[in-house]
Coordinates of C-alpha atoms in Angstrom, one line a residue:
M1 CA -15.3 62.7 107.4
T2 CA -14.0 60.0 105.3
P3 CA -16.4 56.6 104.7
I4 CA -13.4 54.9 105.8
R5 CA -13.4 56.4 108.8
I6 CA -16.9 56.0 109.4
I7 CA -16.4 52.3 109.2
A8 CA -14.2 52.4 111.6
S9 CA -15.3 54.6 114.0
L10 CA -18.6 52.3 113.9
R11 CA -16.6 49.3 114.5
H12 CA -14.9 51.2 117.7
F13 CA -17.9 51.9 118.8
F14 CA -19.5 48.3 118.4
Q15 CA -15.8 46.9 120.1
E16 CA -16.7 49.2 123.2
L17 CA -20.3 48.3 123.3
E18 CA -19.1 44.4 123.3
R19 CA -16.3 45.3 126.0
K20 CA -18.5 47.3 128.2
K21 CA -21.5 44.5 128.0
H22 CA -18.6 41.7 128.5
E23 CA -17.7 43.8 131.5
I24 CA -21.2 44.4 133.0
R25 CA -21.8 40.1 132.5
K26 CA -18.3 39.8 134.5
Y27 CA -19.6 41.9 137.1
Y28 CA -23.0 40.3 137.2
F29 CA -21.7 36.8 137.7
E30 CA -19.4 37.5 140.0
N31 CA -21.8 39.8 142.8
F32 CA -25.3 39.0 142.0
R33 CA -25.8 35.5 140.4
F34 CA -25.1 33.3 143.2
L35 CA -27.0 35.6 145.6
G36 CA -29.7 35.4 142.4
R37 CA -29.9 31.6 142.4
I38 CA -30.5 31.3 146.6
L39 CA -33.2 34.0 146.4
Y40 CA -35.0 31.6 143.6
T41 CA -34.9 28.9 145.7
I42 CA -36.2 30.6 148.7
S43 CA -38.8 32.2 146.3
G44 CA -39.7 28.7 144.8
V45 CA -40.2 27.2 148.5
L46 CA -42.3 30.1 149.4
S47 CA -44.3 29.5 146.3
F48 CA -44.7 25.9 146.7
I49 CA -45.9 27.0 150.7
I50 CA -48.3 29.1 149.8
L51 CA -49.9 27.2 147.3
I52 CA -50.6 24.0 149.2
F53 CA -52.0 26.5 152.0
E54 CA -54.5 28.4 149.4
Y55 CA -55.4 25.2 148.5
G56 CA -55.3 22.9 151.5
F57 CA -56.2 25.0 154.4
F58 CA -58.2 27.7 155.5
Y59 CA -57.0 31.0 156.5
P60 CA -58.2 34.2 158.0
D61 CA -59.6 36.7 155.8
D62 CA -57.3 39.4 156.8
W63 CA -54.2 36.9 155.5
E64 CA -55.3 37.5 151.9
T65 CA -54.0 41.0 151.7
Y66 CA -50.5 39.5 152.8
A67 CA -51.2 36.3 150.4
R68 CA -51.5 38.5 147.1
L69 CA -48.7 40.8 147.8
T70 CA -46.2 38.3 148.4
V71 CA -47.2 36.0 145.6
S72 CA -47.1 39.2 143.2
V73 CA -43.6 40.0 144.8
L74 CA -42.5 36.6 144.2
V75 CA -44.3 36.7 140.4
Y76 CA -42.3 40.1 139.4
F77 CA -39.0 38.3 141.2
F78 CA -39.2 35.7 138.6
I79 CA -40.0 38.1 136.0
L80 CA -36.7 40.0 136.9
Y81 CA -34.9 36.6 137.2
E82 CA -35.9 35.2 133.8
I83 CA -35.2 39.0 131.6
L84 CA -31.6 39.2 133.8
S85 CA -30.0 35.7 132.9
F86 CA -31.4 36.2 129.3
I87 CA -29.8 39.4 128.9
F88 CA -26.4 38.2 130.8
T89 CA -26.4 34.7 129.2
S90 CA -23.4 33.6 127.8
Q91 CA -25.2 31.5 125.1
S92 CA -26.7 33.0 122.0
F93 CA -30.3 33.9 122.4
V94 CA -31.7 31.3 120.3
D95 CA -30.2 28.7 122.3
Y96 CA -30.9 30.0 125.9
I97 CA -35.1 30.0 124.7
I98 CA -34.2 26.4 123.6
F99 CA -32.6 25.6 126.6
H100 CA -34.8 27.5 128.6
K101 CA -38.3 26.1 127.0
I102 CA -40.5 26.2 130.6
E103 CA -39.5 29.6 131.5
M104 CA -40.0 31.2 128.3
I105 CA -43.5 29.3 128.0
I106 CA -44.2 30.3 131.6
L107 CA -43.1 34.0 131.2
F108 CA -45.4 33.6 127.8
L109 CA -48.4 32.3 129.8
I110 CA -48.1 34.9 132.8
C111 CA -48.6 37.6 129.8
I112 CA -51.7 36.4 128.9
E113 CA -52.7 36.1 132.3
F114 CA -52.3 39.6 132.9
I115 CA -54.0 40.5 129.4
Y116 CA -57.1 38.4 130.5
K117 CA -56.7 37.8 134.4
D118 CA -60.5 39.0 134.8
E119 CA -62.1 35.9 132.2
I120 CA -59.6 33.7 133.5
T121 CA -61.0 33.9 137.1
Q122 CA -64.5 34.5 136.3
F123 CA -64.2 30.7 134.6
T124 CA -62.1 29.0 136.7
S125 CA -63.1 30.2 140.4
N126 CA -66.4 28.4 139.1
L127 CA -64.6 25.1 138.4
I128 CA -62.4 24.5 140.5
M129 CA -63.4 26.5 144.0
P130 CA -66.9 26.7 144.2
G131 CA -68.7 29.1 146.8
D132 CA -65.6 30.4 147.9
D133 CA -63.6 33.3 147.5
G134 CA -61.7 32.9 143.8
T135 CA -59.6 35.7 144.1
L136 CA -56.5 34.1 145.2
L137 CA -57.1 31.4 142.2
F138 CA -55.4 33.7 139.2
L139 CA -52.6 34.1 142.2
S140 CA -52.2 30.7 142.9
I141 CA -51.9 29.7 138.9
N142 CA -49.2 31.9 138.8
Q143 CA -47.4 30.0 141.8
L144 CA -47.9 26.6 140.1
L145 CA -46.3 27.8 136.8
F146 CA -43.6 29.3 139.0
F147 CA -43.0 25.6 140.6
F148 CA -42.9 24.3 137.4
S149 CA -40.0 26.6 136.5
N150 CA -38.3 25.9 139.7
L151 CA -38.7 22.1 139.0
A152 CA -36.7 22.9 135.3
H153 CA -34.0 24.5 137.7
F154 CA -33.9 21.6 140.1
F155 CA -33.6 19.0 137.1
R156 CA -31.1 21.2 134.9
L157 CA -28.6 21.8 138.6
N158 CA -29.1 17.9 138.9
K159 CA -28.7 16.5 135.7
N160 CA -25.1 15.1 136.5
I161 CA -26.3 12.9 139.1
E162 CA -25.6 9.4 138.6
Y163 CA -28.3 6.8 138.1
K164 CA -26.6 3.9 136.9
K165 CA -26.2 2.1 139.7
L166 CA -29.9 2.6 140.3
N167 CA -32.2 -0.8 140.0
P168 CA -34.8 0.3 137.6
S169 CA -37.1 -1.9 139.2
F170 CA -36.4 -0.3 142.7
V171 CA -36.8 2.9 140.8
L172 CA -40.1 2.5 139.6
I173 CA -41.3 0.9 143.1
F174 CA -39.9 3.7 145.0
S175 CA -41.5 6.3 142.6
F176 CA -45.2 4.7 143.1
I177 CA -44.6 4.7 146.9
S178 CA -43.7 8.2 147.1
I179 CA -46.5 9.8 145.1
I180 CA -48.5 7.8 147.2
I181 CA -47.1 9.3 150.1
V182 CA -47.7 12.7 148.8
G183 CA -51.2 11.9 147.7
T184 CA -52.7 10.6 151.1
I185 CA -50.9 13.9 152.8
F186 CA -52.7 16.1 150.0
L187 CA -56.2 14.5 150.7
H188 CA -55.6 14.7 154.3
F189 CA -55.7 18.4 154.0
P190 CA -59.3 20.4 155.2
K191 CA -60.2 21.8 151.7
S192 CA -59.7 18.4 149.9
T193 CA -62.8 16.8 151.8
N194 CA -66.2 17.2 152.8
G195 CA -66.3 16.4 156.8
N196 CA -64.2 13.8 157.8
I197 CA -62.8 10.8 156.3
S198 CA -60.5 8.1 157.8
T199 CA -57.5 7.8 156.9
I200 CA -57.5 4.4 155.7
D201 CA -60.0 5.5 153.3
I202 CA -57.9 8.3 151.9
I203 CA -55.2 5.9 151.8
F204 CA -57.5 3.6 149.9
T205 CA -58.1 6.2 147.5
T206 CA -55.0 7.4 146.9
V207 CA -53.4 4.0 146.2
S208 CA -56.4 2.8 143.8
A209 CA -55.9 6.2 141.8
T210 CA -52.2 6.3 141.5
C211 CA -52.5 2.1 140.3
V212 CA -55.3 4.0 138.2
T213 CA -57.9 1.1 139.5
G214 CA -61.3 2.9 140.6
L215 CA -62.1 0.5 143.4
S216 CA -63.4 2.8 146.2
T217 CA -64.8 2.9 149.8
L218 CA -65.9 6.3 149.1
D219 CA -68.2 8.2 146.4
I220 CA -65.6 10.5 145.8
S221 CA -68.6 13.2 144.1
Q222 CA -69.8 13.4 147.8
S223 CA -66.7 12.9 150.2
F224 CA -64.0 15.3 148.0
T225 CA -64.0 18.8 147.1
K226 CA -63.0 20.0 143.9
T227 CA -59.9 20.2 145.4
G228 CA -59.7 16.6 146.6
Q229 CA -61.0 15.6 143.3
M230 CA -58.2 17.5 141.0
I231 CA -55.7 15.9 143.4
I232 CA -57.5 12.2 142.7
L233 CA -57.2 13.5 138.7
V234 CA -53.5 14.1 139.1
L235 CA -52.8 10.8 140.9
I236 CA -54.8 9.3 137.9
Q237 CA -52.2 11.2 135.7
I238 CA -48.9 10.2 137.2
G239 CA -50.3 7.0 137.9
G240 CA -50.7 6.3 134.3
L241 CA -48.3 7.8 132.8
G242 CA -45.9 6.7 135.7
L243 CA -43.8 9.6 137.8
M244 CA -40.4 8.3 136.3
T245 CA -41.9 9.0 133.0
L246 CA -42.8 12.2 133.8
T247 CA -40.0 13.3 135.3
S248 CA -37.9 11.8 132.7
F249 CA -40.0 13.6 130.0
F250 CA -39.1 17.1 132.0
S251 CA -35.2 16.5 132.9
I252 CA -34.8 14.9 129.2
F253 CA -36.8 17.1 126.6
L254 CA -37.3 20.1 128.8
A255 CA -34.2 20.7 131.0
G256 CA -31.8 20.1 128.6
K257 CA -28.9 17.9 127.4
V258 CA -29.3 14.2 129.1
S259 CA -26.7 11.9 130.1
V260 CA -25.9 8.2 129.1
S261 CA -26.5 7.2 132.7
D262 CA -30.0 8.7 132.7
T263 CA -30.7 7.2 129.4
L264 CA -30.2 3.7 130.6
L265 CA -32.0 4.3 133.1
V266 CA -35.5 4.9 130.8
R267 CA -34.6 2.2 128.8
D268 CA -34.5 0.4 131.5
L269 CA -37.9 1.3 133.1
L270 CA -39.2 1.2 129.6
S271 CA -37.8 -2.2 128.6
E272 CA -36.5 -1.3 125.1
E273 CA -33.3 -2.3 123.6
T274 CA -32.0 0.7 122.4
I275 CA -31.1 3.9 123.9
G276 CA -32.2 6.2 121.0
K277 CA -35.7 4.2 120.5
A278 CA -36.3 4.8 124.3
K279 CA -36.1 8.4 124.1
D280 CA -38.1 8.6 121.3
I281 CA -40.9 6.2 122.7
L282 CA -40.5 8.4 125.9
K283 CA -41.1 11.4 124.3
Q284 CA -44.3 10.3 122.4
I285 CA -45.8 9.0 125.3
T286 CA -45.8 11.9 126.7
I287 CA -47.2 14.2 123.7
L288 CA -49.6 11.1 122.8
T289 CA -51.1 10.8 126.1
F290 CA -51.8 14.3 126.7
L291 CA -53.4 15.3 122.7
I292 CA -55.5 12.0 123.1
E293 CA -56.9 13.3 126.4
L294 CA -57.2 16.4 125.0
M295 CA -58.8 15.4 122.2
G296 CA -61.3 12.8 124.4
A297 CA -62.0 15.9 126.5
C298 CA -63.2 18.1 123.3
L299 CA -65.5 14.6 122.3
L300 CA -67.1 14.0 125.7
Y301 CA -67.7 17.6 126.1
L302 CA -69.4 17.8 122.6
S303 CA -71.1 14.6 123.3
I304 CA -72.9 15.7 126.6
P305 CA -76.6 16.9 126.7
K306 CA -76.6 20.3 127.5
D307 CA -79.4 19.9 129.2
L308 CA -78.7 17.9 132.1
G309 CA -78.2 21.0 134.4
Y310 CA -74.4 21.2 134.4
S311 CA -73.2 24.9 133.3
S312 CA -70.2 25.2 131.0
S313 CA -67.3 25.4 133.5
E314 CA -68.6 22.3 135.1
L315 CA -68.9 20.2 131.3
V316 CA -65.3 21.0 130.7
Y317 CA -64.6 19.8 134.3
L318 CA -66.5 16.6 133.8
S319 CA -65.3 15.8 130.4
V320 CA -61.2 16.2 131.1
F321 CA -61.7 14.2 134.4
H322 CA -63.6 11.2 132.6
S323 CA -61.1 11.6 129.4
I324 CA -58.1 11.1 131.7
S325 CA -59.8 8.4 133.9
A326 CA -60.6 6.9 130.8
F327 CA -57.0 7.2 128.7
C328 CA -55.6 5.9 132.3
N329 CA -58.1 2.8 132.4
A330 CA -58.9 4.2 135.8
G331 CA -62.8 3.9 136.1
F332 CA -62.9 6.9 138.6
S333 CA -66.2 8.6 137.7
L334 CA -67.4 12.1 139.3
L335 CA -71.0 10.5 138.5
S336 CA -72.4 9.1 142.0
N337 CA -73.7 5.9 139.8
G338 CA -70.9 6.0 137.2
L339 CA -71.6 5.6 133.7
A340 CA -75.0 3.9 134.8
T341 CA -76.3 7.2 135.8
E342 CA -79.1 8.7 134.3
G343 CA -78.3 10.9 131.0
F344 CA -74.9 9.0 130.6
K345 CA -76.1 4.8 130.2
M346 CA -77.6 5.0 127.0
N347 CA -75.5 8.1 125.6
Y348 CA -73.7 5.6 122.5
S349 CA -71.4 8.8 121.5
F350 CA -70.4 9.4 124.8
L351 CA -69.9 5.8 125.8
S352 CA -68.1 5.1 122.4
C353 CA -65.4 8.0 123.3
I354 CA -65.1 6.4 126.4
M355 CA -64.4 2.9 124.6
I356 CA -61.8 4.4 122.6
L357 CA -59.9 6.0 124.8
I358 CA -60.3 2.8 127.2
M359 CA -58.2 0.7 124.1
L360 CA -56.2 3.7 123.1
G361 CA -54.9 3.3 126.8
G362 CA -54.8 -0.3 127.5
I363 CA -53.0 -1.4 124.0
G364 CA -49.7 0.1 125.3
F365 CA -47.2 3.1 124.2
P366 CA -44.8 1.6 122.1
I367 CA -47.6 0.2 119.8
L368 CA -49.4 3.4 119.7
S369 CA -45.6 4.8 118.6
Q370 CA -46.0 2.2 115.6
F371 CA -49.4 2.8 114.8
K372 CA -48.0 7.0 114.3
S373 CA -45.0 5.6 112.3
R374 CA -46.9 3.7 110.1
L375 CA -49.1 6.5 109.5
Q376 CA -46.6 8.9 108.9
H377 CA -44.5 6.4 106.2
S378 CA -47.8 4.7 105.2
A379 CA -45.4 4.3 101.8
N380 CA -42.3 2.5 103.3
K381 CA -42.5 -1.2 102.1
K382 CA -39.6 -1.8 104.7
F383 CA -41.8 -1.3 107.5
R384 CA -42.0 -4.0 110.2
W385 CA -44.3 -4.6 113.2
S386 CA -43.3 -5.5 116.0
V387 CA -43.5 -9.2 117.6
S388 CA -44.9 -7.5 120.9
T389 CA -47.3 -5.4 118.8
I390 CA -48.8 -8.7 116.7
L391 CA -48.9 -10.4 119.8
A392 CA -51.0 -7.7 121.9
M393 CA -53.0 -6.5 119.4
S394 CA -54.0 -10.3 118.6
I395 CA -55.0 -11.1 121.7
S396 CA -56.7 -7.7 122.5
V397 CA -58.6 -8.3 119.3
L398 CA -59.9 -11.8 120.6
L399 CA -60.2 -11.1 124.0
W400 CA -62.9 -8.0 123.3
T401 CA -64.4 -10.9 120.7
F402 CA -64.4 -13.3 123.3
G403 CA -66.4 -11.1 125.9
T404 CA -68.1 -9.5 123.8
I405 CA -70.0 -12.9 122.6
S406 CA -69.5 -14.2 126.0
Y407 CA -71.9 -11.2 128.0
F408 CA -74.0 -10.9 124.8
F409 CA -75.4 -14.5 125.4
L410 CA -74.6 -15.0 128.7
E411 CA -76.9 -11.9 129.8
S412 CA -79.7 -11.8 127.3
E413 CA -82.1 -13.0 130.0
A414 CA -80.4 -11.8 133.1
S415 CA -79.0 -7.9 133.3
L416 CA -79.6 -7.2 129.6
S417 CA -82.9 -8.5 129.6
S418 CA -84.6 -5.0 129.2
L419 CA -82.4 -3.8 126.0
S420 CA -83.3 -3.9 122.7
W421 CA -80.7 -6.2 120.3
G422 CA -78.5 -3.3 119.5
D423 CA -78.2 -2.1 122.8
K424 CA -77.2 -5.7 123.7
I425 CA -74.6 -5.5 121.4
F426 CA -73.0 -2.3 122.2
H427 CA -73.2 -3.1 126.2
S428 CA -71.6 -6.4 125.5
L429 CA -68.9 -4.6 123.5
F430 CA -68.5 -1.7 126.2
F431 CA -68.2 -4.6 129.0
S432 CA -65.8 -6.9 127.2
I433 CA -63.3 -3.8 127.0
T434 CA -64.0 -1.9 130.2
T435 CA -63.3 -5.7 132.2
R436 CA -59.9 -5.9 130.6
T437 CA -58.8 -2.9 133.3
A438 CA -61.0 0.2 133.1
G439 CA -63.4 -0.5 135.7
F440 CA -66.5 1.6 134.1
N441 CA -70.2 0.4 134.4
T442 CA -73.3 0.8 132.6
L443 CA -74.9 -2.0 134.6
D444 CA -75.5 -3.4 137.7
L445 CA -73.1 -6.3 138.5
T446 CA -74.7 -7.5 141.0
S447 CA -77.5 -8.7 138.9
M448 CA -74.8 -10.6 136.8
G449 CA -75.0 -14.3 136.7
I450 CA -71.9 -16.6 137.9
P451 CA -71.0 -17.7 134.2
I452 CA -70.2 -14.4 132.9
T453 CA -69.2 -13.7 136.8
F454 CA -66.6 -16.5 136.0
L455 CA -65.6 -15.4 132.7
S456 CA -65.1 -11.6 133.8
F457 CA -62.0 -13.2 136.5
F458 CA -60.3 -14.2 133.3
L459 CA -60.8 -11.2 131.2
M460 CA -59.1 -9.0 134.2
W461 CA -56.3 -11.3 135.1
V462 CA -55.1 -10.9 131.5
G463 CA -55.7 -7.2 131.3
A464 CA -54.1 -4.7 129.3
S465 CA -50.7 -4.7 127.2
P466 CA -47.2 -3.9 128.2
V467 CA -45.8 -0.1 129.1
S468 CA -49.7 0.7 128.9
T469 CA -52.1 2.6 131.8
G470 CA -53.8 -0.9 132.5
G471 CA -52.6 -4.1 134.7
G472 CA -53.0 -7.5 134.5
I473 CA -50.5 -10.0 133.7
K474 CA -50.4 -8.4 130.3
T475 CA -51.7 -9.8 126.8
T476 CA -48.2 -10.6 125.7
T477 CA -47.5 -12.7 128.8
F478 CA -50.4 -14.8 128.2
A479 CA -49.6 -15.2 124.6
L480 CA -46.0 -16.0 125.1
S481 CA -47.3 -18.7 127.4
F482 CA -49.8 -20.2 125.2
L483 CA -47.8 -20.3 122.5
N484 CA -44.9 -22.2 124.9
I485 CA -47.8 -24.9 125.8
L486 CA -48.1 -25.3 122.5
N487 CA -44.2 -25.9 121.6
Q488 CA -44.4 -28.2 124.3
I489 CA -46.6 -30.3 123.0
R490 CA -45.4 -30.2 119.6
G491 CA -42.0 -31.1 121.2
K492 CA -40.3 -27.6 119.6
Q493 CA -37.7 -26.4 121.4
K494 CA -37.7 -22.8 120.3
M495 CA -40.5 -20.4 119.6
E496 CA -40.8 -18.8 116.5
I497 CA -43.5 -15.5 116.2
H498 CA -43.2 -13.8 112.7
Y499 CA -39.7 -14.8 111.2
R500 CA -38.5 -13.9 115.0
T501 CA -37.1 -16.3 117.5
I502 CA -38.1 -15.4 120.9
S503 CA -35.5 -15.1 123.8
P504 CA -35.8 -17.8 126.5
A505 CA -35.8 -15.0 128.9
S506 CA -38.6 -13.6 127.8
I507 CA -40.7 -17.1 127.7
S508 CA -39.2 -17.5 131.4
R509 CA -40.6 -14.1 132.7
A510 CA -44.1 -14.7 131.2
S511 CA -44.3 -18.1 132.9
A512 CA -42.7 -16.6 136.5
T513 CA -45.5 -13.8 135.7
I514 CA -48.4 -16.4 136.0
V515 CA -47.5 -18.3 138.8
L516 CA -46.4 -15.2 140.8
S517 CA -49.9 -13.7 139.7
L518 CA -51.9 -17.0 140.8
F519 CA -49.9 -17.1 144.0
V520 CA -50.7 -13.2 145.0
I521 CA -54.5 -13.4 143.7
F522 CA -55.2 -17.1 146.2
S523 CA -53.3 -15.2 149.2
A524 CA -55.1 -12.2 149.1
V525 CA -58.7 -14.3 148.6
F526 CA -57.5 -16.8 151.3
A527 CA -56.7 -12.8 153.4
L528 CA -60.1 -11.9 152.6
L529 CA -62.3 -14.8 153.8
I530 CA -60.2 -14.9 157.0
T531 CA -61.3 -10.9 157.7
E532 CA -64.4 -10.7 155.8
T533 CA -68.2 -11.9 155.7
G534 CA -68.8 -11.2 152.2
N535 CA -70.0 -13.7 149.5
F536 CA -67.4 -16.2 148.2
L537 CA -67.5 -14.5 145.0
D538 CA -67.5 -11.4 145.2
L539 CA -64.5 -11.3 147.5
C540 CA -62.6 -13.3 144.7
F541 CA -64.3 -10.6 142.1
E542 CA -62.9 -8.2 144.5
V543 CA -59.6 -9.1 144.4
V544 CA -59.0 -10.1 140.6
S545 CA -60.4 -6.8 140.4
A546 CA -58.0 -5.3 142.0
F547 CA -54.7 -7.3 140.8
G548 CA -56.0 -6.6 137.5
T549 CA -56.3 -2.8 138.5
V550 CA -60.0 -2.6 136.6
G551 CA -62.0 -1.3 139.3
L552 CA -65.2 -3.4 138.9
T553 CA -66.8 -4.4 141.8
R554 CA -69.8 -6.4 143.3
G555 CA -70.7 -3.8 146.3
I556 CA -68.4 -4.8 148.5
T557 CA -65.8 -2.6 148.3
P558 CA -67.7 0.1 151.0
N559 CA -68.0 -2.5 153.4
L560 CA -64.7 -3.6 153.7
S561 CA -62.5 -4.1 156.9
F562 CA -59.9 -2.2 157.8
Y563 CA -57.5 -5.5 157.3
G564 CA -59.9 -6.0 154.2
K565 CA -59.0 -2.6 152.7
V566 CA -55.2 -3.4 153.6
T567 CA -55.0 -6.6 151.6
I568 CA -56.8 -4.7 148.1
C569 CA -54.3 -2.1 148.8
I570 CA -51.5 -4.4 148.7
V571 CA -52.8 -6.0 145.7
M572 CA -53.1 -2.9 143.8
F573 CA -50.6 -1.8 144.1
I574 CA -49.0 -5.2 143.3
G575 CA -51.4 -5.3 140.2
R576 CA -49.6 -1.8 139.2
V577 CA -46.1 -2.4 139.3
G578 CA -46.1 -6.1 138.7
I579 CA -45.0 -9.0 141.1
L580 CA -41.6 -9.7 139.2
T581 CA -41.1 -5.9 139.3
L582 CA -41.6 -5.8 143.4
L583 CA -39.8 -8.9 143.8
I584 CA -36.7 -7.7 142.1
A585 CA -36.5 -4.3 143.5
I586 CA -36.2 -5.9 146.7
S587 CA -33.7 -8.7 146.1
K588 CA -30.5 -9.0 146.1
K589 CA -28.8 -9.8 142.8
S590 CA -26.8 -13.3 142.8
K591 CA -23.2 -13.1 141.2
Q592 CA -23.0 -15.2 138.1
N593 CA -20.8 -17.8 137.9
D594 CA -17.9 -18.7 134.8
Y595 CA -18.5 -22.5 135.5
S596 CA -22.1 -24.8 135.2
Y597 CA -22.9 -28.2 136.9
P598 CA -23.7 -30.7 135.3
E599 CA -27.3 -31.2 133.9
E600 CA -30.0 -33.6 135.4
Y601 CA -33.6 -34.0 134.2
V602 CA -36.3 -33.4 137.4
V603 CA -39.6 -35.5 136.0
V604 CA -42.4 -32.6 135.7
G605 CA -46.2 -32.7 134.9

């Protein structure tokens, strides 16, 4: 046979092979694709139900065999479905892998779990479910991964949902309410709590975790099991980043392409001017958060003394929990006395890591993004810091310095009296940083004097920076309002900062935020004066701490009445989402008229 005939035969062979492949793919799509999707959806629901039962409820031991069998079938079906989808895809294999990142990652992790099943089960069973049968834990990990795979498919199939008619403020409020409801249900599961806990205490804990506040009527290390603590940790993470940030990240960057209306919604949620910048910041927010928390957990693990009686798995769990809690400015701790526990309150390497995480979480994601860009393009002479970054960093540094000096001089002979000069300076700095939004404490707050307690109101009220994990009126709000007062005194009409003119809308929003925040605080204090019998200063401290999502307390939180707890829950929610955002979400937008009435001067001041 001549070379020409050999080449022709090979060409004919590959053409027939391609034709057969096309016929098989067509047969698969016509007869099995729809059925496969239905089974995939059903298996996802079953996977989620079994996951809830494993972590949330106690069931007879003889059910264990059926649970294992069901989960194994679900996992193998998932593997088979993904292999068939990969083989019969109409895309190129490279494009399919890029478009189905989550599924490929899950397949890889499942392979790793199959190889190292015993090691993973042995490590995680002591970490999450001590004392329980840990044999189902490995299977539950597969279910969790399987659930995320279904989540990715859901976003991909629903990527054409029309979002442009939704009010971004309403979306933000609804997302927080939704996660609070789900978190409350999960914390009611029998495996989540040690003994009976009242519903109001569970709701209070859920709101505090979701709003990254840290106030608690219970000792979460004693009242909740490891399962309950993990639920609280997830609520903290979602509350710190924001549910819409996480879901948008999954839908935009993991589940494929995104429509213009989706991106417009994300832009409005992040208060950005351009679509491209909003997408970049959204991606950087999620990646930076997980990266910083991972690095923080590693540093905290290395800084905890190994002679405190904790096992390796417990140290990992403790480090991860406190890293997420610190970066999200939540203030929750697994230590009964907080960071004032022996072995931690004088551990300056541990506390320094906590302070750094608090500062990184509180300065705001856009600022972190700008710092990242500056480091990546250090030689760029055209780089320009935004006005928001300049204001936020300037106010943050001033408040950190002001708080440190104030606490040092006012408390040297009180709560700091037993410490050396170096210890006094360090704990003063820690108090100044944590008072802004974090809520960790290393000293007894009830021993503080009235002057520093009063100054703490101001620090908690201002809070963190915009688009951060913290609360308060925000640093830029305070800066614009203060500069506006200076402009009024000088008779200057326009506000100019760093060669930029600030828009009147920003100034008006800042002023409205301050007025509304004071209204919320005064109303809440008045409500507590009616329902509670505590000290007036302590009640004021509780309200301001809740509004600033700080989480510091002078010891009255566990003693609040039912109505007092409800009041604080409302204040925590308003402090996290913003009173102006809440009012915009529930108010009907007025129509803009093409005409205007004659102006008239109103006497004020």
